[in-house]
Amino acid sequence: MKNFMLDALAEAEQAAAMGEIPIGAVVVKDCEIIGRGHNMTEASKDPTAHAEILAIKAAAQKLGGWRLLDCDMYVTCEPCSMCAGAMVWARIKRVYIGTPDPKSGACGSVFNIVDSEKLNHRVEIETGLMQKECEALLKKFFKELREKKSEELHL
């Protein structure tokens, strides 16, 4: 499990290098990564270009269908409501989450879309996998962003 979260972290680092919020995701089936993604909203000018959505699209393309049965997702930060909904519709079996998102997380923090009895599918949730590493990457990104904005104000 830890190895797949390392792959998700590598995706998140790619996002950070591009100036994107550093979130990465991988979709795994039968111990093989079949989809990868990292945030691309700024680069693509697309509000749906979240790591999870991109990883789901890549996995669906690889499998040749939209139902990702028996697939797990590893994601560095708790998915938002859009991404949680996509996991339900894609029939992801289990999501491994690095760090919670207390402001917009939809896998237990603010909402729990993936485990709603009102929907036709439920995604199992495992949290805290490599939490310190995932949290540190996000904190570093936002600290550097605040410092950059502060410097721009003082120029």
Tab-separated table of C-alpha atoms in Angstrom:
chain	number	residue	atom	x	y	z
A	1	MET	CA	0.000	0.000	0.000
A	2	LYS	CA	2.728	2.439	0.950
A	3	ASN	CA	4.386	2.027	-2.458
A	4	PHE	CA	1.226	3.169	-4.246
A	5	MET	CA	0.948	6.212	-1.985
A	6	LEU	CA	4.558	7.010	-2.888
A	7	ASP	CA	3.427	7.027	-6.525
A	8	ALA	CA	0.564	9.369	-5.625
A	9	LEU	CA	3.041	11.616	-3.798
A	10	ALA	CA	5.259	11.686	-6.891
A	11	GLU	CA	2.235	12.867	-8.872
A	12	ALA	CA	1.580	15.549	-6.240
A	13	GLU	CA	5.181	16.724	-6.524
A	14	GLN	CA	4.715	17.092	-10.289
A	15	ALA	CA	1.699	19.301	-9.611
A	16	ALA	CA	3.684	21.436	-7.153
A	17	ALA	CA	6.488	21.870	-9.691
A	18	MET	CA	3.896	23.297	-12.099
A	19	GLY	CA	2.481	25.677	-9.487
A	20	GLU	CA	-0.629	23.542	-9.002
A	21	ILE	CA	-2.003	22.533	-5.609
A	22	PRO	CA	0.067	19.406	-4.894
A	23	ILE	CA	-2.428	16.586	-4.925
A	24	GLY	CA	-1.742	13.312	-6.682
A	25	ALA	CA	-3.730	10.144	-7.241
A	26	VAL	CA	-3.282	6.680	-8.692
A	27	VAL	CA	-5.839	3.983	-9.482
A	28	VAL	CA	-4.731	0.409	-8.852
A	29	LYS	CA	-6.174	-2.887	-10.074
A	30	ASP	CA	-4.593	-6.255	-9.329
A	31	CYS	CA	-1.500	-4.570	-7.828
A	32	GLU	CA	-0.872	-2.548	-11.010
A	33	ILE	CA	-1.291	1.189	-11.507
A	34	ILE	CA	-3.803	1.687	-14.322
A	35	GLY	CA	-4.375	5.420	-13.951
A	36	ARG	CA	-2.403	8.412	-12.694
A	37	GLY	CA	-3.203	12.039	-12.181
A	38	HIS	CA	-2.139	15.249	-10.515
A	39	ASN	CA	-3.925	18.560	-10.245
A	40	MET	CA	-3.954	20.410	-13.564
A	41	THR	CA	-6.698	23.004	-13.034
A	42	GLU	CA	-4.479	26.048	-13.616
A	43	ALA	CA	-2.545	24.635	-16.564
A	44	SER	CA	-5.644	23.320	-18.326
A	45	LYS	CA	-7.976	26.145	-17.232
A	46	ASP	CA	-10.394	23.374	-16.273
A	47	PRO	CA	-12.035	23.315	-12.830
A	48	THR	CA	-12.621	19.561	-13.146
A	49	ALA	CA	-8.949	18.713	-13.759
A	50	HIS	CA	-8.376	17.358	-10.259
A	51	ALA	CA	-5.914	14.531	-9.665
A	52	GLU	CA	-8.654	12.008	-8.899
A	53	ILE	CA	-10.711	12.827	-11.999
A	54	LEU	CA	-7.666	12.558	-14.257
A	55	ALA	CA	-6.627	9.248	-12.680
A	56	ILE	CA	-10.171	7.866	-13.075
A	57	LYS	CA	-10.272	8.922	-16.751
A	58	ALA	CA	-6.903	7.284	-17.429
A	59	ALA	CA	-7.965	4.070	-15.676
A	60	ALA	CA	-11.275	3.919	-17.545
A	61	GLN	CA	-9.460	4.386	-20.841
A	62	LYS	CA	-6.974	1.629	-19.984
A	63	LEU	CA	-9.756	-0.793	-19.006
A	64	GLY	CA	-11.985	0.210	-21.914
A	65	GLY	CA	-14.995	1.010	-19.736
A	66	TRP	CA	-16.193	3.405	-17.052
A	67	ARG	CA	-16.850	0.833	-14.321
A	68	LEU	CA	-13.644	0.540	-12.289
A	69	LEU	CA	-14.733	-2.549	-10.408
A	70	ASP	CA	-12.208	-3.969	-7.937
A	71	CYS	CA	-10.026	-0.864	-8.294
A	72	ASP	CA	-8.532	1.126	-5.436
A	73	MET	CA	-7.497	4.766	-5.429
A	74	TYR	CA	-4.569	6.239	-3.520
A	75	VAL	CA	-4.810	9.998	-3.111
A	76	THR	CA	-2.611	12.352	-1.119
A	77	CYS	CA	-5.454	14.560	0.170
A	78	GLU	CA	-9.091	13.803	0.955
A	79	PRO	CA	-11.191	14.177	-2.190
A	80	CYS	CA	-13.666	17.035	-2.671
A	81	SER	CA	-17.351	16.410	-3.364
A	82	MET	CA	-16.833	16.337	-7.150
A	83	CYS	CA	-14.076	13.740	-6.916
A	84	ALA	CA	-15.875	11.691	-4.263
A	85	GLY	CA	-18.940	11.602	-6.513
A	86	ALA	CA	-16.810	10.479	-9.448
A	87	MET	CA	-15.377	7.636	-7.346
A	88	VAL	CA	-18.898	6.472	-6.502
A	89	TRP	CA	-20.029	6.604	-10.150
A	90	ALA	CA	-16.860	4.811	-11.296
A	91	ARG	CA	-17.475	2.074	-8.697
A	92	ILE	CA	-14.067	2.442	-7.042
A	93	LYS	CA	-13.820	-0.245	-4.360
A	94	ARG	CA	-11.581	1.488	-1.801
A	95	VAL	CA	-9.885	4.852	-1.368
A	96	TYR	CA	-6.678	5.294	0.608
A	97	ILE	CA	-6.327	8.900	1.739
A	98	GLY	CA	-3.101	10.528	2.868
A	99	THR	CA	-4.333	13.573	4.765
A	100	PRO	CA	-7.827	14.830	5.580
A	101	ASP	CA	-9.212	18.088	4.182
A	102	PRO	CA	-11.169	19.764	6.980
A	103	LYS	CA	-12.375	22.551	4.661
A	104	SER	CA	-13.810	20.603	1.725
A	105	GLY	CA	-13.202	16.886	2.236
A	106	ALA	CA	-16.067	14.669	1.095
A	107	CYS	CA	-14.888	11.341	2.512
A	108	GLY	CA	-15.736	12.073	6.127
A	109	SER	CA	-14.403	15.534	7.012
A	110	VAL	CA	-17.163	17.860	5.755
A	111	PHE	CA	-19.357	15.387	3.849
A	112	ASN	CA	-19.218	11.642	3.384
A	113	ILE	CA	-20.365	11.144	-0.173
A	114	VAL	CA	-18.462	7.891	-0.725
A	115	ASP	CA	-20.246	6.175	2.166
A	116	SER	CA	-23.753	7.572	1.673
A	117	GLU	CA	-26.568	5.070	2.016
A	118	LYS	CA	-28.553	7.199	-0.447
A	119	LEU	CA	-26.267	6.341	-3.371
A	120	ASN	CA	-26.067	3.113	-5.370
A	121	HIS	CA	-22.438	2.351	-4.487
A	122	ARG	CA	-20.254	2.845	-1.440
A	123	VAL	CA	-16.480	3.227	-1.424
A	124	GLU	CA	-14.486	1.847	1.491
A	125	ILE	CA	-12.279	4.489	3.146
A	126	GLU	CA	-8.821	4.132	4.708
A	127	THR	CA	-7.262	7.330	6.029
A	128	GLY	CA	-3.866	8.405	7.305
A	129	LEU	CA	-1.635	6.494	4.889
A	130	MET	CA	1.638	8.466	4.888
A	131	GLN	CA	-0.265	11.375	6.398
A	132	LYS	CA	2.809	13.283	7.604
A	133	GLU	CA	4.417	13.263	4.158
A	134	CYS	CA	1.214	14.228	2.361
A	135	GLU	CA	0.443	16.990	4.853
A	136	ALA	CA	4.004	18.339	4.717
A	137	LEU	CA	3.883	18.720	0.931
A	138	LEU	CA	0.652	20.728	1.107
A	139	LYS	CA	1.871	22.902	3.973
A	140	LYS	CA	5.143	23.663	2.177
A	141	PHE	CA	3.276	24.619	-1.012
A	142	PHE	CA	0.890	27.005	0.727
A	143	LYS	CA	3.653	28.515	2.881
A	144	GLU	CA	5.715	29.282	-0.227
A	145	LEU	CA	2.633	30.679	-1.965
A	146	ARG	CA	1.913	33.027	0.969
A	147	GLU	CA	5.555	34.142	1.062
A	148	LYS	CA	5.535	34.840	-2.675
A	149	LYS	CA	2.349	36.908	-2.388
A	150	SER	CA	3.793	38.790	0.565
A	151	GLU	CA	6.953	39.607	-1.416
A	152	GLU	CA	4.860	40.829	-4.357
A	153	LEU	CA	2.937	43.177	-2.049
A	154	HIS	CA	6.171	44.682	-0.743
A	155	LEU	CA	7.753	45.336	-4.144
